[in-house]
Tab-separated table of C-alpha atoms and ligand atoms in Angstrom:
chain	number	residue	atom	x	y	z
A	1	MET	CA	0.000	0.000	0.000
A	2	THR	CA	1.359	3.424	-0.909
A	3	PHE	CA	1.093	6.523	1.274
A	4	ALA	CA	-1.778	7.724	-0.950
A	5	HIS	CA	-3.537	4.366	-0.577
A	6	VAL	CA	-3.258	4.338	3.186
A	7	VAL	CA	-4.523	7.883	3.749
A	8	THR	CA	-7.343	7.460	1.231
A	9	ASP	CA	-8.280	4.175	2.828
A	10	ARG	CA	-8.366	5.843	6.271
A	11	THR	CA	-10.490	8.653	4.830
A	12	ARG	CA	-12.992	6.145	3.482
A	13	ARG	CA	-13.010	3.807	6.495
A	14	LEU	CA	-12.823	6.335	9.329
A	15	GLY	CA	-14.435	9.304	7.600
A	16	THR	CA	-11.535	11.632	8.293
A	17	ARG	CA	-9.461	13.896	6.087
A	18	LEU	CA	-7.624	15.528	9.003
A	19	CYS	CA	-3.835	15.537	9.286
A	20	VAL	CA	-2.751	15.964	12.916
A	21	GLY	CA	0.421	18.011	13.207
A	22	LEU	CA	2.743	17.062	16.071
A	23	ASP	CA	4.875	20.170	16.659
A	24	PRO	CA	5.913	20.035	20.322
A	25	ARG	CA	7.138	23.384	21.647
A	26	THR	CA	9.872	23.171	24.264
A	27	GLU	CA	8.485	26.144	26.193
A	28	ALA	CA	5.269	24.233	26.911
A	29	TYR	CA	7.038	21.519	28.916
A	30	ARG	CA	9.084	20.991	32.059
A	31	ASP	CA	11.710	18.909	30.242
A	32	PRO	CA	12.140	16.652	27.173
A	33	ASP	CA	10.542	13.656	28.961
A	34	HIS	CA	7.410	15.701	29.555
A	35	LEU	CA	7.401	16.819	25.893
A	36	ARG	CA	7.841	13.226	24.733
A	37	ALA	CA	5.066	11.842	26.944
A	38	HIS	CA	2.527	14.529	25.996
A	39	THR	CA	3.279	14.267	22.269
A	40	LEU	CA	2.856	10.481	22.360
A	41	ASP	CA	-0.371	10.873	24.357
A	42	VAL	CA	-1.787	13.344	21.818
A	43	LEU	CA	-0.805	11.022	18.977
A	44	GLU	CA	-2.487	8.004	20.512
A	45	ALA	CA	-5.616	9.841	21.648
A	46	THR	CA	-6.260	11.621	18.339
A	47	ALA	CA	-5.352	8.685	16.067
A	48	PRO	CA	-8.989	7.652	15.418
A	49	TYR	CA	-9.649	11.117	13.943
A	50	ALA	CA	-6.493	11.336	11.822
A	51	ALA	CA	-5.869	10.266	8.243
A	52	CYS	CA	-2.146	10.844	8.867
A	53	VAL	CA	0.203	12.638	11.261
A	54	LYS	CA	2.718	15.334	10.416
A	55	PRO	CA	5.631	15.963	12.768
A	56	GLN	CA	7.459	19.184	11.873
A	57	LEU	CA	11.178	18.327	12.034
A	58	ALA	CA	12.195	21.739	13.391
A	59	PHE	CA	10.608	21.048	16.765
A	60	TYR	CA	12.557	17.799	17.179
A	61	GLU	CA	15.810	19.152	15.741
A	62	ALA	CA	15.592	21.996	18.264
A	63	LEU	CA	16.222	19.424	21.010
A	64	GLY	CA	19.295	17.967	19.309
A	65	LEU	CA	19.931	14.229	19.519
A	66	GLU	CA	17.311	13.794	22.219
A	67	GLY	CA	14.733	15.327	19.886
A	68	LEU	CA	15.659	12.908	17.115
A	69	HIS	CA	15.161	10.006	19.524
A	70	ILE	CA	11.739	11.400	20.402
A	71	LEU	CA	10.935	11.753	16.699
A	72	GLU	CA	11.923	8.147	16.171
A	73	GLU	CA	9.528	7.090	18.929
A	74	VAL	CA	6.728	9.238	17.534
A	75	CYS	CA	7.184	7.685	14.069
A	76	ALA	CA	7.296	4.163	15.523
A	77	ALA	CA	4.174	4.777	17.632
A	78	ALA	CA	2.320	6.157	14.605
A	79	ARG	CA	3.250	3.105	12.557
A	80	THR	CA	2.006	0.828	15.348
A	81	LEU	CA	-1.301	2.717	15.238
A	82	GLY	CA	-1.450	2.259	11.450
A	83	LEU	CA	-1.084	6.007	10.922
A	84	PRO	CA	1.061	7.129	7.977
A	85	VAL	CA	3.742	9.680	8.873
A	86	LEU	CA	4.267	12.766	6.737
A	87	LEU	CA	7.439	14.515	7.887
A	88	ASP	CA	7.406	18.245	7.432
A	89	GLY	CA	10.998	19.174	6.628
A	90	LYS	CA	10.580	21.390	3.551
A	91	ARG	CA	13.899	20.048	2.282
A	92	GLY	CA	15.490	21.039	-1.011
A	93	ASP	CA	19.080	21.299	-2.233
A	94	ILE	CA	21.314	20.438	-5.187
A	95	GLY	CA	20.750	16.896	-6.393
A	96	SER	CA	23.506	15.041	-4.528
A	97	THR	CA	22.584	16.692	-1.231
A	98	ALA	CA	18.895	16.174	-1.957
A	99	LEU	CA	19.619	12.461	-2.233
A	100	ALA	CA	21.160	12.470	1.255
A	101	TYR	CA	18.126	14.302	2.648
A	102	ALA	CA	15.854	11.797	0.917
A	103	GLN	CA	17.801	8.863	2.315
A	104	GLY	CA	17.715	10.364	5.802
A	105	TRP	CA	14.064	11.341	5.969
A	106	LEU	CA	12.426	8.788	3.696
A	107	THR	CA	14.498	5.678	4.435
A	108	GLY	CA	16.461	6.333	7.634
A	109	ARG	CA	15.803	5.536	11.275
A	110	HIS	CA	13.434	8.455	11.762
A	111	ALA	CA	11.974	8.195	8.270
A	112	GLY	CA	8.430	9.103	7.386
A	113	ALA	CA	6.433	7.637	4.547
A	114	ALA	CA	6.243	11.135	3.081
A	115	LEU	CA	8.194	14.394	3.244
A	116	THR	CA	7.505	18.013	2.348
A	117	VAL	CA	9.998	19.418	-0.190
A	118	ASN	CA	10.935	22.854	-1.443
A	119	PRO	CA	11.082	23.369	-5.243
A	120	PHE	CA	13.047	26.646	-5.150
A	121	LEU	CA	16.277	25.120	-6.510
A	122	GLY	CA	14.520	23.739	-9.558
A	123	PHE	CA	12.551	20.671	-10.400
A	124	GLU	CA	15.565	18.545	-11.279
A	125	THR	CA	16.618	18.788	-7.615
A	126	LEU	CA	13.356	17.143	-6.566
A	127	THR	CA	14.047	13.993	-8.576
A	128	PRO	CA	16.054	12.228	-5.815
A	129	PHE	CA	13.186	12.837	-3.387
A	130	VAL	CA	10.576	11.607	-5.849
A	131	GLU	CA	12.551	8.509	-6.822
A	132	THR	CA	13.337	7.606	-3.215
A	133	ALA	CA	9.725	8.110	-2.149
A	134	ARG	CA	8.394	6.120	-5.087
A	135	ALA	CA	10.735	3.200	-4.379
A	136	GLN	CA	9.304	3.009	-0.809
A	137	GLY	CA	5.665	3.499	-1.790
A	138	GLY	CA	5.953	6.893	-0.110
A	139	ALA	CA	5.260	10.430	-1.265
A	140	VAL	CA	6.621	13.936	-1.444
A	141	PHE	CA	4.571	17.090	-0.964
A	142	VAL	CA	5.919	20.002	-2.998
A	143	LEU	CA	5.413	23.519	-1.626
A	144	VAL	CA	3.140	25.203	-4.158
A	145	LYS	CA	1.383	27.998	-2.274
A	146	THR	CA	2.254	28.217	1.383
A	147	SER	CA	-0.096	29.308	4.121
A	148	ASN	CA	1.872	32.270	5.503
A	149	PRO	CA	0.841	35.899	4.894
A	150	GLY	CA	4.168	36.754	3.195
A	151	GLN	CA	4.046	33.957	0.602
A	152	GLY	CA	3.013	36.450	-2.079
A	153	ASP	CA	6.523	38.022	-2.125
A	154	LEU	CA	7.835	35.091	-4.141
A	155	GLN	CA	4.898	32.833	-4.937
A	156	GLY	CA	2.616	35.436	-6.491
A	157	SER	CA	-0.264	37.300	-4.958
A	158	GLY	CA	-3.727	38.417	-5.922
A	159	VAL	CA	-4.643	37.408	-9.424
A	160	SER	CA	-1.094	36.896	-10.689
A	161	GLU	CA	-0.096	33.710	-8.820
A	162	ARG	CA	2.430	33.068	-11.556
A	163	VAL	CA	5.064	31.135	-9.623
A	164	ALA	CA	2.658	28.998	-7.636
A	165	VAL	CA	0.686	28.124	-10.765
A	166	GLU	CA	3.891	27.219	-12.618
A	167	VAL	CA	5.026	24.952	-9.756
A	168	ALA	CA	1.601	23.294	-9.782
A	169	ARG	CA	1.809	22.770	-13.534
A	170	LEU	CA	5.286	21.234	-13.247
A	171	CYS	CA	4.148	18.980	-10.392
A	172	ALA	CA	1.321	17.670	-12.527
A	173	GLU	CA	3.076	17.442	-15.876
A	174	GLU	CA	6.635	16.466	-15.000
A	175	LEU	CA	6.857	14.893	-11.568
A	176	GLY	CA	3.555	13.207	-10.859
A	177	THR	CA	3.195	11.314	-14.107
A	178	GLU	CA	3.691	7.714	-12.982
A	179	GLU	CA	1.239	5.049	-14.090
A	180	LEU	CA	-1.578	4.741	-11.611
A	181	GLY	CA	-3.652	1.642	-11.056
A	182	ALA	CA	-7.412	1.774	-11.120
A	183	GLY	CA	-10.267	0.693	-8.957
A	184	LYS	CA	-8.694	0.672	-5.487
A	185	PRO	CA	-8.860	3.518	-2.974
A	186	GLY	CA	-6.046	5.966	-3.484
A	187	THR	CA	-4.893	4.568	-6.794
A	188	GLY	CA	-5.982	7.833	-8.362
A	189	TYR	CA	-3.209	9.709	-6.525
A	190	ALA	CA	0.437	9.909	-7.497
A	191	SER	CA	3.472	9.901	-5.205
A	192	VAL	CA	3.867	13.645	-5.800
A	193	GLY	CA	1.491	15.721	-3.714
A	194	ALA	CA	1.373	19.461	-3.182
A	195	VAL	CA	1.121	21.902	-0.295
A	196	VAL	CA	-1.505	24.620	-0.621
A	197	GLY	CA	-2.342	26.641	2.487
A	198	ALA	CA	-5.768	26.276	4.083
A	199	THR	CA	-5.520	30.059	4.394
A	200	HIS	CA	-6.238	30.433	0.647
A	201	PRO	CA	-9.745	28.961	0.337
A	202	GLN	CA	-10.464	30.997	-2.780
A	203	ASP	CA	-7.566	29.341	-4.645
A	204	LEU	CA	-8.146	25.709	-3.734
A	205	ALA	CA	-10.348	24.772	-6.675
A	206	LEU	CA	-7.740	26.189	-9.072
A	207	TYR	CA	-4.949	24.036	-7.607
A	208	ARG	CA	-7.247	20.989	-7.433
A	209	ALA	CA	-7.927	21.400	-11.150
A	210	LEU	CA	-4.266	22.005	-12.035
A	211	MET	CA	-3.100	18.861	-10.169
A	212	PRO	CA	-5.891	16.288	-10.425
A	213	ARG	CA	-3.630	13.375	-9.415
A	214	ALA	CA	-1.910	15.125	-6.499
A	215	LEU	CA	-2.933	14.681	-2.894
A	216	LEU	CA	-3.171	18.220	-1.527
A	217	LEU	CA	-1.881	19.024	1.958
A	218	LEU	CA	-3.723	22.021	3.389
A	219	PRO	CA	-1.826	23.369	6.431
A	220	GLY	CA	-3.015	26.390	8.357
A	221	LEU	CA	-6.243	24.990	9.777
A	222	GLY	CA	-7.063	26.555	13.135
A	223	ALA	CA	-4.171	28.622	14.534
A	224	GLN	CA	-3.428	30.367	11.212
A	225	GLY	CA	-7.076	31.106	10.546
A	226	GLY	CA	-7.926	28.361	8.045
A	227	ALA	CA	-11.542	27.207	8.494
A	228	ALA	CA	-12.586	23.600	7.852
A	229	GLY	CA	-15.828	24.722	6.228
A	230	ALA	CA	-13.991	26.716	3.539
A	231	LEU	CA	-11.808	23.928	2.123
A	232	THR	CA	-14.220	22.019	-0.092
A	233	GLY	CA	-12.589	23.276	-3.293
A	234	ALA	CA	-9.510	21.147	-2.545
A	235	PHE	CA	-11.389	17.857	-2.533
A	236	ALA	CA	-12.413	15.514	-5.315
A	237	PRO	CA	-15.923	14.027	-5.414
A	238	GLY	CA	-16.400	11.706	-2.436
A	239	GLY	CA	-14.314	13.985	-0.233
A	240	VAL	CA	-10.944	12.445	-1.117
A	241	GLY	CA	-7.711	13.912	-2.455
A	242	ALA	CA	-6.841	16.406	0.286
A	243	LEU	CA	-5.673	16.475	3.900
A	244	ALA	CA	-6.444	19.484	6.063
A	245	SER	CA	-3.764	19.952	8.691
A	246	ALA	CA	-3.770	21.492	12.171
A	247	SER	CA	-0.879	21.373	14.634
A	248	ARG	CA	-1.312	23.874	17.507
A	249	GLY	CA	-5.094	23.727	17.074
A	250	VAL	CA	-4.999	20.051	18.110
A	251	GLN	CA	-1.914	19.552	20.296
A	252	TYR	CA	-2.505	22.739	22.314
A	253	ALA	CA	-6.265	23.065	21.870
A	254	SER	CA	-6.454	23.932	25.581
A	255	GLY	CA	-3.026	24.010	27.165
A	256	LEU	CA	-1.789	20.446	27.591
A	257	ASP	CA	-5.246	18.935	28.075
A	258	VAL	CA	-5.302	15.820	25.888
A	259	THR	CA	-9.094	15.551	26.185
A	260	ALA	CA	-9.317	18.977	24.543
A	261	SER	CA	-6.970	17.778	21.778
A	262	VAL	CA	-9.313	14.873	21.087
A	263	ALA	CA	-12.348	17.169	21.055
A	264	ALA	CA	-10.576	19.555	18.665
A	265	ALA	CA	-9.583	16.744	16.287
A	266	ARG	CA	-13.130	15.418	16.319
A	267	THR	CA	-14.546	18.874	15.641
A	268	PHE	CA	-12.144	19.492	12.725
A	269	ARG	CA	-13.089	16.082	11.306
A	270	ASP	CA	-16.807	16.746	11.693
A	271	ASP	CA	-16.632	20.291	10.288
A	272	LEU	CA	-14.761	19.039	7.209
A	273	ASN	CA	-17.299	16.272	6.738
A	274	ALA	CA	-20.269	18.603	7.193
A	275	ALA	CA	-18.878	21.022	4.587
A	276	LEU	CA	-18.326	18.148	2.166
A	277	GLY	CA	-21.732	16.626	2.878
A	278	VAL	CA	-20.244	13.289	3.947
A	279	ALA	CA	-20.650	11.513	7.264
A	280	ALA	CA	-18.144	9.691	9.439
A	281	PRO	CA	-19.140	6.000	9.533
B	1	OMP	O1	4.448	22.057	4.939
B	1	OMP	C1	3.754	22.383	5.915
B	1	OMP	O2	3.263	21.558	6.657
B	1	OMP	C2	3.417	23.807	6.061
B	1	OMP	C3	3.295	24.523	4.881
B	1	OMP	C4	2.711	25.787	4.908
B	1	OMP	O3	2.465	26.397	3.882
B	1	OMP	N1	2.373	26.326	6.109
B	1	OMP	C5	2.571	25.661	7.291
B	1	OMP	O4	2.187	26.201	8.341
B	1	OMP	N2	3.157	24.415	7.284
B	1	OMP	C6	3.461	23.725	8.560
B	1	OMP	O5	2.242	23.336	9.156
B	1	OMP	C7	2.279	23.533	10.567
B	1	OMP	C8	1.241	24.556	10.942
B	1	OMP	O6	1.110	24.616	12.322
B	1	OMP	P1	-0.175	25.265	13.030
B	1	OMP	O7	-0.279	26.652	12.518
B	1	OMP	O8	0.184	25.186	14.479
B	1	OMP	O9	-1.365	24.406	12.664
B	1	OMP	C9	3.696	23.963	10.898
B	1	OMP	O10	4.448	22.801	11.208
B	1	OMP	C10	4.196	24.564	9.617
B	1	OMP	O11	5.602	24.426	9.472
């Protein structure tokens, strides 16, 4: 089963298209053990509402080697729960270095099944990531239009959107062109997905149309102002093809209260489903 299969299967079986971000902030905890325990608790408690989980590498790297050990445990726990891991690293570099990043984050000890990648150095530099992911049945998510307010400086703003649209076109026409099977859940999605911020609801249908075979990752739900009810344009019929992602809005829904994290994940799931007119089984 590929990453796309597993998340699409979870969407169909569990009725969720929520990606739970696990971005533990050192300042919220007494010490790394406390951070580790709370992050694992949030993971386990919210798993029934998650199509996948997305640890942001920066929060683990900030703790040095100890953080990488915690990341390894988080990835292992997610796998035990049957939850696919999408690592948010936004990596990108010249080809030979890109290969090392790909080996580290897609095949190494703390590997995820999928990784976010940055196309700024050119599409040829993404090839090592795509080939490594494909060989593992994994995926890459290419930054197309990020969620942050300043994205327009380089990605295009307002009606122009030239760079983001060009990246989307290249994702669809050059990277995500592998043969796809038919008939099984998720077989309609390639190993190359794309990141489009949940903070751009008005643009989602455009990117959905430009990249019909790409799973779309929609970060920015909750803390950055993205609203679950405004994301329908990113989804294909049946409510598949996109993952709406919240990190702080789940992990720190109310301080460190894990019950509040569960309630927040359930609410995001239900709000997405209500907007799409689908029900959780
Ligand atoms: O690739 C990402 O996940 C990502 C892309 C993007 O455009 N915007 C964005 O916020 N993210 C990540 O998604 C998470 C958002 O966190 P919250 O704002 O707390 O939900 C962070 O880990 C960001 O690094």
